[in-house]
Amino acid sequence: MKNILFLSLFLFITVNAFSQIKFEKGYIITIEGDSINVNIKNYDWRFTPESFKYQIEGSSDIKIATPETVKEFGIKNEFKYIQANIQIDKSSDNIEDITYEKNPQFVPESVFLKVILEGKSNLYEFSSNLFVRYFYKVNSEEIQQLVHRKYKSNDSRIITNVYYKQQILNDLKCDAINYKSVENIDYTLSDLKSVFTKYNACYNVSQNNFDNSTKKSKLNFTLRPGVSLSSLRYNDGNEGSSFDYKYTESYLTPRLGFEVEYVLPSNKNKWSVFVEPTLRFYKSDFLLFNRPYHVDYNSLELPIGVRHYLFLNTKSKIFINGAYIFDFDFKGNINSFLIINSTPNFALGAGYSFSDKYNVELRYHSKRNILNKYEYYTGFFKNTSLIFGWRIF
């Protein structure tokens, strides 16, 4: 029953999580050139959107915009996208998909491009789950792709066409940009942004920087003490003619964890990954077939998981998480002759965070067999934990 209730709670919160992305004040410029103040549903897209939702101020109707209907949209201090009719090489960077073709295979497309820099020279980004492509424009020239393509040689080695370096030398003519300075530029946002910034500075042209990708990710270190309601379901297969299970009493046991959490820069910091080394302690005594049993089971758990936040206001948020837990026991035993050897298990949790400093979580663990190496003995351990968090930096 507890499993069903917890799963229902998890599904309820998960469904609601995706409704937490809010409409934010922004603008669109239509294909006809009309500028309109709107509210944009800001997903803080990891990949370049093919469309987006918006509401005209004063209206509750939700409209969908595409590159065919909108030529620019943005939210102040957040992002800016433009519509562009481009030639794009869509070859995948996955090793198994790389071909022997060295030259880019351009196809025409009407897409949104994310604006990175605007000045005398502009830098744009298009990204998908298969590749990232950068585009540029100098003065009033057309937008072009900076060419970077992986291909196979005749002996099946992976080689990279780095023509983008020659494009930079050809089109970004500046005393500060030469062969030596371009030679070591990688096809990355930070390197390309640096060279385009340098070019704009050469001509004393101010530039608008729309890239905020370096401002959002963060690393949290949190102490995570707590208590667990723990129990063991033990079976002695050598007693009697059938497997007679016996529950021990549930015990409150201590746990002490330390969490390292990486908050992902996309989707408005709503997702994170974490690892939480945890010392967990359990001892119990019980009778089975009028025979006393003593269990000594302490271990280091290593949960590795994913967390999703739902913001209530600027200081408060709730979260859900799931984790896969590795368990490293400290040579525990049952009655000194059954050596504990446990299996991994799963955990689901939900909690509340205040001021990005303090949090509390209720976490349910699936059962794990701590007598995994025995054929006729089983010991299913499970626990539910109340965890308190204090972020130290």
mmCIF file of C-alpha atoms in Angstrom:
data_model
loop_
_atom_site.group_PDB
_atom_site.id
_atom_site.type_symbol
_atom_site.label_atom_id
_atom_site.label_comp_id
_atom_site.label_asym_id
_atom_site.label_seq_id
_atom_site.Cartn_x
_atom_site.Cartn_y
_atom_site.Cartn_z
ATOM 1 C CA MET A 1 0.000 0.000 0.000
ATOM 2 C CA LYS A 2 2.850 2.346 0.888
ATOM 3 C CA ASN A 3 4.454 1.697 -2.512
ATOM 4 C CA ILE A 4 1.229 2.598 -4.311
ATOM 5 C CA LEU A 5 0.779 5.795 -2.318
ATOM 6 C CA PHE A 6 4.348 6.883 -2.902
ATOM 7 C CA LEU A 7 4.190 6.118 -6.622
ATOM 8 C CA SER A 8 0.913 8.056 -6.899
ATOM 9 C CA LEU A 9 2.509 11.048 -5.169
ATOM 10 C CA PHE A 10 5.536 10.849 -7.451
ATOM 11 C CA LEU A 11 3.411 10.728 -10.602
ATOM 12 C CA PHE A 12 1.203 13.588 -9.379
ATOM 13 C CA ILE A 13 4.178 15.843 -8.726
ATOM 14 C CA THR A 14 5.877 14.838 -11.980
ATOM 15 C CA VAL A 15 2.816 15.737 -14.048
ATOM 16 C CA ASN A 16 2.550 19.065 -12.270
ATOM 17 C CA ALA A 17 6.255 19.722 -12.739
ATOM 18 C CA PHE A 18 5.812 20.258 -16.433
ATOM 19 C CA SER A 19 3.108 22.849 -15.859
ATOM 20 C CA GLN A 20 5.460 25.038 -13.807
ATOM 21 C CA ILE A 21 7.100 26.727 -16.805
ATOM 22 C CA LYS A 22 5.576 30.202 -16.763
ATOM 23 C CA PHE A 23 4.718 32.782 -19.388
ATOM 24 C CA GLU A 24 7.165 35.688 -19.140
ATOM 25 C CA LYS A 25 7.069 39.186 -20.607
ATOM 26 C CA GLY A 26 8.740 39.355 -23.979
ATOM 27 C CA TYR A 27 8.168 40.434 -27.557
ATOM 28 C CA ILE A 28 7.776 39.099 -31.061
ATOM 29 C CA ILE A 29 8.322 40.642 -34.469
ATOM 30 C CA THR A 30 6.018 39.116 -37.038
ATOM 31 C CA ILE A 31 6.983 38.223 -40.575
ATOM 32 C CA GLU A 32 5.135 41.386 -41.638
ATOM 33 C CA GLY A 33 7.422 43.440 -39.358
ATOM 34 C CA ASP A 34 4.969 44.247 -36.554
ATOM 35 C CA SER A 35 6.495 44.406 -33.062
ATOM 36 C CA ILE A 36 4.135 43.093 -30.359
ATOM 37 C CA ASN A 37 4.551 42.806 -26.591
ATOM 38 C CA VAL A 38 3.604 39.274 -25.581
ATOM 39 C CA ASN A 39 4.044 36.728 -22.812
ATOM 40 C CA ILE A 40 6.288 33.872 -23.926
ATOM 41 C CA LYS A 41 6.306 30.411 -22.365
ATOM 42 C CA ASN A 42 9.982 30.278 -21.482
ATOM 43 C CA TYR A 43 11.340 26.729 -21.449
ATOM 44 C CA ASP A 44 14.952 27.972 -21.409
ATOM 45 C CA TRP A 45 15.472 25.594 -24.315
ATOM 46 C CA ARG A 46 18.469 23.309 -24.351
ATOM 47 C CA PHE A 47 18.008 22.773 -28.094
ATOM 48 C CA THR A 48 16.882 25.358 -30.619
ATOM 49 C CA PRO A 49 13.065 25.389 -30.615
ATOM 50 C CA GLU A 50 11.111 24.679 -33.773
ATOM 51 C CA SER A 51 8.179 26.644 -32.326
ATOM 52 C CA PHE A 52 7.117 28.400 -29.139
ATOM 53 C CA LYS A 53 3.941 29.390 -27.303
ATOM 54 C CA TYR A 54 2.912 32.932 -26.488
ATOM 55 C CA GLN A 55 -0.036 35.043 -25.365
ATOM 56 C CA ILE A 56 -0.795 38.561 -26.506
ATOM 57 C CA GLU A 57 -0.977 40.831 -23.477
ATOM 58 C CA GLY A 58 -4.534 41.034 -22.178
ATOM 59 C CA SER A 59 -5.560 37.768 -23.834
ATOM 60 C CA SER A 60 -5.697 34.241 -22.415
ATOM 61 C CA ASP A 61 -5.506 32.604 -25.854
ATOM 62 C CA ILE A 62 -2.305 30.597 -26.376
ATOM 63 C CA LYS A 63 -0.779 30.941 -29.837
ATOM 64 C CA ILE A 64 2.000 28.925 -31.445
ATOM 65 C CA ALA A 65 4.706 30.669 -33.456
ATOM 66 C CA THR A 66 7.058 29.122 -36.020
ATOM 67 C CA PRO A 67 9.780 30.475 -38.335
ATOM 68 C CA GLU A 68 7.043 30.908 -40.938
ATOM 69 C CA THR A 69 5.114 33.389 -38.748
ATOM 70 C CA VAL A 70 7.695 35.151 -36.563
ATOM 71 C CA LYS A 71 11.064 36.602 -37.584
ATOM 72 C CA GLU A 72 12.282 37.523 -34.094
ATOM 73 C CA PHE A 73 11.349 36.898 -30.466
ATOM 74 C CA GLY A 74 12.972 37.345 -27.102
ATOM 75 C CA ILE A 75 12.808 38.081 -23.385
ATOM 76 C CA LYS A 76 14.910 40.934 -21.982
ATOM 77 C CA ASN A 77 18.058 39.763 -20.176
ATOM 78 C CA GLU A 78 17.224 36.170 -21.093
ATOM 79 C CA PHE A 79 17.536 35.405 -24.805
ATOM 80 C CA LYS A 80 16.933 36.491 -28.372
ATOM 81 C CA TYR A 81 16.124 34.333 -31.414
ATOM 82 C CA ILE A 82 15.847 35.365 -35.052
ATOM 83 C CA GLN A 83 14.254 33.635 -38.012
ATOM 84 C CA ALA A 84 16.688 32.818 -40.820
ATOM 85 C CA ASN A 85 16.595 31.062 -44.167
ATOM 86 C CA ILE A 86 19.905 29.256 -44.108
ATOM 87 C CA GLN A 87 21.993 26.545 -45.699
ATOM 88 C CA ILE A 88 22.840 24.039 -42.972
ATOM 89 C CA ASP A 89 24.960 20.894 -42.838
ATOM 90 C CA LYS A 90 23.016 18.483 -40.604
ATOM 91 C CA SER A 91 25.570 15.675 -40.435
ATOM 92 C CA SER A 92 25.668 13.967 -37.053
ATOM 93 C CA ASP A 93 28.705 14.051 -34.780
ATOM 94 C CA ASN A 94 27.984 10.505 -33.569
ATOM 95 C CA ILE A 95 30.865 8.221 -34.513
ATOM 96 C CA GLU A 96 28.609 5.520 -35.980
ATOM 97 C CA ASP A 97 26.973 8.089 -38.316
ATOM 98 C CA ILE A 98 30.153 9.702 -39.681
ATOM 99 C CA THR A 99 30.646 9.231 -43.436
ATOM 100 C CA TYR A 100 33.569 9.543 -45.853
ATOM 101 C CA GLU A 101 32.275 12.863 -47.204
ATOM 102 C CA LYS A 102 34.637 15.708 -46.318
ATOM 103 C CA ASN A 103 32.596 18.625 -47.616
ATOM 104 C CA PRO A 104 29.439 19.888 -45.912
ATOM 105 C CA GLN A 105 26.156 18.706 -47.419
ATOM 106 C CA PHE A 106 24.053 21.852 -47.182
ATOM 107 C CA VAL A 107 20.270 21.786 -47.209
ATOM 108 C CA PRO A 108 18.018 24.867 -47.150
ATOM 109 C CA GLU A 109 15.898 25.398 -44.046
ATOM 110 C CA SER A 110 13.884 28.109 -42.358
ATOM 111 C CA VAL A 111 14.811 27.983 -38.671
ATOM 112 C CA PHE A 112 15.192 29.992 -35.502
ATOM 113 C CA LEU A 113 18.778 30.871 -34.608
ATOM 114 C CA LYS A 114 19.844 31.793 -31.097
ATOM 115 C CA VAL A 115 21.641 35.136 -31.067
ATOM 116 C CA ILE A 116 24.925 34.995 -29.156
ATOM 117 C CA LEU A 117 26.549 38.308 -30.117
ATOM 118 C CA GLU A 118 25.435 41.315 -32.163
ATOM 119 C CA GLY A 119 27.828 44.004 -33.362
ATOM 120 C CA LYS A 120 29.832 44.624 -36.522
ATOM 121 C CA SER A 121 29.901 40.845 -36.637
ATOM 122 C CA ASN A 122 27.107 38.604 -35.325
ATOM 123 C CA LEU A 123 27.395 35.084 -33.946
ATOM 124 C CA TYR A 124 24.465 32.630 -33.859
ATOM 125 C CA GLU A 125 23.864 29.093 -32.634
ATOM 126 C CA PHE A 126 21.667 26.241 -33.833
ATOM 127 C CA SER A 127 21.617 23.083 -31.702
ATOM 128 C CA SER A 128 19.827 19.745 -31.724
ATOM 129 C CA ASN A 129 20.290 16.426 -29.941
ATOM 130 C CA LEU A 130 22.589 15.332 -32.796
ATOM 131 C CA PHE A 131 24.804 18.358 -33.447
ATOM 132 C CA VAL A 132 25.599 22.012 -32.778
ATOM 133 C CA ARG A 133 26.218 24.458 -35.617
ATOM 134 C CA TYR A 134 27.423 28.042 -35.407
ATOM 135 C CA PHE A 135 26.554 30.751 -37.911
ATOM 136 C CA TYR A 136 27.870 34.244 -38.483
ATOM 137 C CA LYS A 137 27.186 37.470 -40.287
ATOM 138 C CA VAL A 138 29.501 40.381 -40.973
ATOM 139 C CA ASN A 139 28.006 43.811 -41.713
ATOM 140 C CA SER A 140 25.091 43.287 -44.106
ATOM 141 C CA GLU A 141 26.304 40.016 -45.620
ATOM 142 C CA GLU A 142 24.120 36.916 -45.555
ATOM 143 C CA ILE A 143 24.188 34.547 -42.596
ATOM 144 C CA GLN A 144 26.585 31.651 -43.213
ATOM 145 C CA GLN A 145 27.458 28.498 -41.346
ATOM 146 C CA LEU A 146 30.907 28.188 -39.825
ATOM 147 C CA VAL A 147 31.968 24.868 -41.338
ATOM 148 C CA HIS A 148 32.999 22.078 -39.008
ATOM 149 C CA ARG A 149 32.461 18.513 -40.169
ATOM 150 C CA LYS A 150 33.837 15.158 -39.068
ATOM 151 C CA TYR A 151 34.509 12.553 -41.755
ATOM 152 C CA LYS A 152 36.345 9.268 -42.287
ATOM 153 C CA SER A 153 39.567 8.909 -44.227
ATOM 154 C CA ASN A 154 40.166 5.996 -46.582
ATOM 155 C CA ASP A 155 41.736 4.061 -43.719
ATOM 156 C CA SER A 156 38.664 4.836 -41.538
ATOM 157 C CA ARG A 157 40.375 7.371 -39.276
ATOM 158 C CA ILE A 158 38.164 10.200 -37.997
ATOM 159 C CA ILE A 159 39.286 13.566 -39.409
ATOM 160 C CA THR A 160 37.722 16.988 -38.955
ATOM 161 C CA ASN A 161 37.146 19.571 -41.656
ATOM 162 C CA VAL A 162 37.974 22.842 -39.844
ATOM 163 C CA TYR A 163 37.206 25.270 -42.665
ATOM 164 C CA TYR A 164 35.624 27.613 -40.080
ATOM 165 C CA LYS A 165 39.137 28.791 -39.213
ATOM 166 C CA GLN A 166 39.716 29.902 -42.802
ATOM 167 C CA GLN A 167 36.312 31.622 -42.829
ATOM 168 C CA ILE A 168 37.336 33.608 -39.749
ATOM 169 C CA LEU A 169 40.629 34.646 -41.387
ATOM 170 C CA ASN A 170 38.832 35.578 -44.620
ATOM 171 C CA ASP A 171 35.924 37.529 -43.182
ATOM 172 C CA LEU A 172 37.038 38.849 -39.781
ATOM 173 C CA LYS A 173 39.987 40.925 -40.928
ATOM 174 C CA CYS A 174 41.549 42.597 -37.945
ATOM 175 C CA ASP A 175 45.096 43.213 -36.645
ATOM 176 C CA ALA A 176 44.325 41.153 -33.543
ATOM 177 C CA ILE A 177 43.105 38.165 -35.594
ATOM 178 C CA ASN A 178 45.782 36.248 -37.485
ATOM 179 C CA TYR A 179 46.715 32.691 -38.348
ATOM 180 C CA LYS A 180 48.484 32.110 -35.059
ATOM 181 C CA SER A 181 45.547 33.338 -32.985
ATOM 182 C CA VAL A 182 43.018 31.312 -34.987
ATOM 183 C CA GLU A 183 45.020 28.089 -35.195
ATOM 184 C CA ASN A 184 44.001 26.832 -31.756
ATOM 185 C CA ILE A 185 40.374 28.005 -31.778
ATOM 186 C CA ASP A 186 38.008 25.092 -31.170
ATOM 187 C CA TYR A 187 34.480 24.825 -32.525
ATOM 188 C CA THR A 188 33.004 25.765 -29.161
ATOM 189 C CA LEU A 189 30.813 28.605 -27.985
ATOM 190 C CA SER A 190 33.451 30.090 -25.697
ATOM 191 C CA ASP A 191 36.253 30.079 -28.315
ATOM 192 C CA LEU A 192 34.113 31.452 -31.143
ATOM 193 C CA LYS A 193 32.550 34.051 -28.884
ATOM 194 C CA SER A 194 36.036 35.202 -27.907
ATOM 195 C CA VAL A 195 37.202 35.746 -31.480
ATOM 196 C CA PHE A 196 34.014 37.560 -32.545
ATOM 197 C CA THR A 197 34.278 39.798 -29.492
ATOM 198 C CA LYS A 198 37.859 40.559 -30.461
ATOM 199 C CA TYR A 199 36.769 41.506 -33.975
ATOM 200 C CA ASN A 200 34.088 43.912 -32.755
ATOM 201 C CA ALA A 201 36.610 45.490 -30.381
ATOM 202 C CA CYS A 202 38.996 46.035 -33.305
ATOM 203 C CA TYR A 203 36.527 48.496 -34.817
ATOM 204 C CA ASN A 204 35.445 50.015 -31.486
ATOM 205 C CA VAL A 205 31.917 48.750 -32.134
ATOM 206 C CA SER A 206 29.802 48.044 -29.071
ATOM 207 C CA GLN A 207 28.184 44.632 -29.054
ATOM 208 C CA ASN A 208 25.134 43.077 -27.443
ATOM 209 C CA ASN A 209 25.842 39.843 -25.591
ATOM 210 C CA PHE A 210 22.816 37.551 -25.383
ATOM 211 C CA ASP A 211 24.687 34.507 -24.112
ATOM 212 C CA ASN A 212 23.983 33.737 -20.470
ATOM 213 C CA SER A 213 24.988 30.078 -20.565
ATOM 214 C CA THR A 214 27.902 30.563 -18.155
ATOM 215 C CA LYS A 215 25.762 32.216 -15.478
ATOM 216 C CA LYS A 216 23.354 29.477 -14.573
ATOM 217 C CA SER A 217 25.054 26.208 -13.743
ATOM 218 C CA LYS A 218 26.242 25.766 -10.192
ATOM 219 C CA LEU A 219 27.645 23.202 -7.821
ATOM 220 C CA ASN A 220 26.089 22.713 -4.364
ATOM 221 C CA PHE A 221 27.679 20.917 -1.409
ATOM 222 C CA THR A 222 25.193 19.929 1.288
ATOM 223 C CA LEU A 223 25.346 18.065 4.581
ATOM 224 C CA ARG A 224 22.488 15.523 4.714
ATOM 225 C CA PRO A 225 21.922 13.953 8.155
ATOM 226 C CA GLY A 226 18.675 12.203 8.996
ATOM 227 C CA VAL A 227 16.870 9.194 10.396
ATOM 228 C CA SER A 228 15.485 6.089 8.716
ATOM 229 C CA LEU A 229 12.664 3.744 9.630
ATOM 230 C CA SER A 230 14.351 0.459 8.733
ATOM 231 C CA SER A 231 13.283 -3.180 8.776
ATOM 232 C CA LEU A 232 14.548 -6.565 7.630
ATOM 233 C CA ARG A 233 12.522 -9.457 6.246
ATOM 234 C CA TYR A 234 14.619 -12.548 6.857
ATOM 235 C CA ASN A 235 14.145 -16.118 5.603
ATOM 236 C CA ASP A 236 16.014 -19.133 6.885
ATOM 237 C CA GLY A 237 15.541 -21.793 4.209
ATOM 238 C CA ASN A 238 17.006 -24.545 6.335
ATOM 239 C CA GLU A 239 14.237 -24.383 8.933
ATOM 240 C CA GLY A 240 10.976 -26.275 8.381
ATOM 241 C CA SER A 241 9.566 -27.580 5.146
ATOM 242 C CA SER A 242 8.764 -24.212 3.572
ATOM 243 C CA PHE A 243 9.957 -20.622 3.515
ATOM 244 C CA ASP A 244 8.503 -19.004 6.622
ATOM 245 C CA TYR A 245 9.103 -15.256 6.535
ATOM 246 C CA LYS A 246 9.357 -13.214 9.662
ATOM 247 C CA TYR A 247 9.415 -9.430 9.926
ATOM 248 C CA THR A 248 11.595 -7.848 12.536
ATOM 249 C CA GLU A 249 10.330 -4.782 14.260
ATOM 250 C CA SER A 250 10.993 -1.507 12.480
ATOM 251 C CA TYR A 251 13.743 0.581 14.026
ATOM 252 C CA LEU A 252 14.696 4.234 13.804
ATOM 253 C CA THR A 253 18.297 4.292 12.642
ATOM 254 C CA PRO A 254 20.687 7.206 11.942
ATOM 255 C CA ARG A 255 22.109 8.168 8.574
ATOM 256 C CA LEU A 256 24.734 10.771 7.665
ATOM 257 C CA GLY A 257 25.178 11.912 4.085
ATOM 258 C CA PHE A 258 27.079 14.491 2.077
ATOM 259 C CA GLU A 259 25.592 15.545 -1.259
ATOM 260 C CA VAL A 260 27.310 17.028 -4.295
ATOM 261 C CA GLU A 261 24.694 18.457 -6.684
ATOM 262 C CA TYR A 262 25.267 19.907 -10.146
ATOM 263 C CA VAL A 263 22.427 22.197 -11.210
ATOM 264 C CA LEU A 264 22.049 22.056 -14.987
ATOM 265 C CA PRO A 265 22.229 25.389 -16.844
ATOM 266 C CA SER A 266 19.244 24.718 -19.112
ATOM 267 C CA ASN A 267 15.504 24.745 -18.364
ATOM 268 C CA LYS A 268 15.851 27.593 -15.836
ATOM 269 C CA ASN A 269 17.837 25.539 -13.297
ATOM 270 C CA LYS A 270 14.922 23.170 -12.737
ATOM 271 C CA TRP A 271 16.997 20.008 -13.205
ATOM 272 C CA SER A 272 20.066 18.717 -11.425
ATOM 273 C CA VAL A 273 22.108 15.560 -10.980
ATOM 274 C CA PHE A 274 23.554 14.506 -7.652
ATOM 275 C CA VAL A 275 25.668 11.969 -5.818
ATOM 276 C CA GLU A 276 25.211 11.495 -2.079
ATOM 277 C CA PRO A 277 27.666 9.224 -0.173
ATOM 278 C CA THR A 278 25.789 8.165 2.975
ATOM 279 C CA LEU A 279 26.758 6.248 6.093
ATOM 280 C CA ARG A 280 23.797 4.113 7.213
ATOM 281 C CA PHE A 281 23.538 2.029 10.374
ATOM 282 C CA TYR A 282 21.256 -0.888 11.301
ATOM 283 C CA LYS A 283 21.246 -3.423 14.153
ATOM 284 C CA SER A 284 18.404 -5.617 15.367
ATOM 285 C CA ASP A 285 17.580 -8.743 17.365
ATOM 286 C CA PHE A 286 14.639 -11.089 16.770
ATOM 287 C CA LEU A 287 13.412 -14.639 17.257
ATOM 288 C CA LEU A 288 12.661 -17.078 14.453
ATOM 289 C CA PHE A 289 11.597 -20.667 15.295
ATOM 290 C CA ASN A 290 12.455 -19.794 18.916
ATOM 291 C CA ARG A 291 15.981 -19.136 17.862
ATOM 292 C CA PRO A 292 17.607 -15.732 18.570
ATOM 293 C CA TYR A 293 19.065 -13.781 15.691
ATOM 294 C CA HIS A 294 21.345 -10.761 15.744
ATOM 295 C CA VAL A 295 21.770 -8.546 12.662
ATOM 296 C CA ASP A 296 24.687 -6.166 12.286
ATOM 297 C CA TYR A 297 24.426 -4.274 8.985
ATOM 298 C CA ASN A 298 26.202 -0.965 8.433
ATOM 299 C CA SER A 299 27.163 0.317 5.022
ATOM 300 C CA LEU A 300 28.161 3.187 2.769
ATOM 301 C CA GLU A 301 25.361 3.921 0.295
ATOM 302 C CA LEU A 302 26.119 5.778 -2.925
ATOM 303 C CA PRO A 303 22.924 7.200 -4.475
ATOM 304 C CA ILE A 304 23.356 8.685 -7.961
ATOM 305 C CA GLY A 305 20.246 10.487 -9.126
ATOM 306 C CA VAL A 306 18.300 13.183 -10.908
ATOM 307 C CA ARG A 307 16.264 15.952 -9.259
ATOM 308 C CA HIS A 308 13.546 18.289 -10.536
ATOM 309 C CA TYR A 309 12.615 21.566 -8.840
ATOM 310 C CA LEU A 310 9.254 23.355 -8.826
ATOM 311 C CA PHE A 311 9.595 27.003 -7.816
ATOM 312 C CA LEU A 312 6.933 28.373 -5.455
ATOM 313 C CA ASN A 313 8.481 31.859 -5.123
ATOM 314 C CA THR A 314 11.937 33.462 -5.082
ATOM 315 C CA LYS A 315 12.910 31.669 -1.852
ATOM 316 C CA SER A 316 10.847 28.485 -1.722
ATOM 317 C CA LYS A 317 10.709 25.457 -3.969
ATOM 318 C CA ILE A 318 9.707 21.826 -3.767
ATOM 319 C CA PHE A 319 11.513 19.006 -5.497
ATOM 320 C CA ILE A 320 11.274 15.381 -6.512
ATOM 321 C CA ASN A 321 14.158 13.044 -7.206
ATOM 322 C CA GLY A 322 14.990 9.497 -8.108
ATOM 323 C CA ALA A 323 18.256 7.644 -7.541
ATOM 324 C CA TYR A 324 20.000 4.347 -8.192
ATOM 325 C CA ILE A 325 21.839 3.273 -5.041
ATOM 326 C CA PHE A 326 25.031 1.244 -4.808
ATOM 327 C CA ASP A 327 25.617 -0.282 -1.370
ATOM 328 C CA PHE A 328 29.044 -1.068 0.113
ATOM 329 C CA ASP A 329 28.554 -2.986 3.372
ATOM 330 C CA PHE A 330 31.114 -3.049 6.186
ATOM 331 C CA LYS A 331 31.420 -6.859 6.549
ATOM 332 C CA GLY A 332 28.098 -7.119 8.337
ATOM 333 C CA ASN A 333 26.606 -10.432 9.350
ATOM 334 C CA ILE A 334 23.628 -12.287 10.783
ATOM 335 C CA ASN A 335 24.540 -14.375 13.809
ATOM 336 C CA SER A 336 28.193 -14.138 12.773
ATOM 337 C CA PHE A 337 27.873 -16.916 10.165
ATOM 338 C CA LEU A 338 25.824 -15.315 7.397
ATOM 339 C CA ILE A 339 28.001 -12.678 5.751
ATOM 340 C CA ILE A 340 26.087 -9.734 4.334
ATOM 341 C CA ASN A 341 26.499 -9.026 0.638
ATOM 342 C CA SER A 342 23.867 -6.593 -0.607
ATOM 343 C CA THR A 343 22.428 -5.593 -3.982
ATOM 344 C CA PRO A 344 21.734 -2.121 -5.432
ATOM 345 C CA ASN A 345 18.257 -0.630 -5.172
ATOM 346 C CA PHE A 346 16.226 2.447 -6.096
ATOM 347 C CA ALA A 347 14.903 5.439 -4.194
ATOM 348 C CA LEU A 348 12.253 8.080 -4.789
ATOM 349 C CA GLY A 349 12.032 11.273 -2.773
ATOM 350 C CA ALA A 350 10.116 14.509 -2.431
ATOM 351 C CA GLY A 351 11.042 17.553 -0.389
ATOM 352 C CA TYR A 352 11.092 21.278 0.282
ATOM 353 C CA SER A 353 13.969 23.758 -0.081
ATOM 354 C CA PHE A 354 14.170 27.218 1.472
ATOM 355 C CA SER A 355 16.496 30.007 0.399
ATOM 356 C CA ASP A 356 18.746 27.513 -1.435
ATOM 357 C CA LYS A 357 20.247 26.883 1.993
ATOM 358 C CA TYR A 358 18.034 24.466 3.934
ATOM 359 C CA ASN A 359 15.965 21.507 2.783
ATOM 360 C CA VAL A 360 14.045 18.535 4.078
ATOM 361 C CA GLU A 361 13.171 15.361 2.153
ATOM 362 C CA LEU A 362 11.122 12.210 2.635
ATOM 363 C CA ARG A 363 12.740 9.385 0.683
ATOM 364 C CA TYR A 364 11.417 5.873 0.071
ATOM 365 C CA HIS A 365 13.873 3.046 -0.749
ATOM 366 C CA SER A 366 12.942 -0.113 -2.594
ATOM 367 C CA LYS A 367 13.955 -3.374 -0.910
ATOM 368 C CA ARG A 368 17.415 -4.871 -1.365
ATOM 369 C CA ASN A 369 18.590 -8.411 -0.674
ATOM 370 C CA ILE A 370 21.495 -8.230 1.786
ATOM 371 C CA LEU A 371 22.132 -12.005 1.599
ATOM 372 C CA ASN A 372 22.615 -11.970 -2.134
ATOM 373 C CA LYS A 373 25.336 -14.633 -2.319
ATOM 374 C CA TYR A 374 23.302 -17.342 -0.530
ATOM 375 C CA GLU A 375 20.925 -19.747 -2.258
ATOM 376 C CA TYR A 376 18.733 -20.709 0.695
ATOM 377 C CA TYR A 377 18.789 -17.523 2.743
ATOM 378 C CA THR A 378 17.272 -14.155 1.910
ATOM 379 C CA GLY A 379 17.223 -10.911 3.813
ATOM 380 C CA PHE A 380 15.160 -8.114 2.290
ATOM 381 C CA PHE A 381 16.094 -4.778 3.830
ATOM 382 C CA LYS A 382 14.069 -1.630 3.243
ATOM 383 C CA ASN A 383 13.792 1.786 4.783
ATOM 384 C CA THR A 384 12.100 5.162 4.555
ATOM 385 C CA SER A 385 14.247 8.177 5.423
ATOM 386 C CA LEU A 386 13.619 11.676 6.697
ATOM 387 C CA ILE A 387 16.591 13.749 5.541
ATOM 388 C CA PHE A 388 17.603 17.249 6.576
ATOM 389 C CA GLY A 389 19.914 19.331 4.395
ATOM 390 C CA TRP A 390 22.182 22.268 5.090
ATOM 391 C CA ARG A 391 24.102 23.665 2.108
ATOM 392 C CA ILE A 392 27.562 24.663 3.269
ATOM 393 C CA PHE A 393 28.719 26.161 -0.071
#
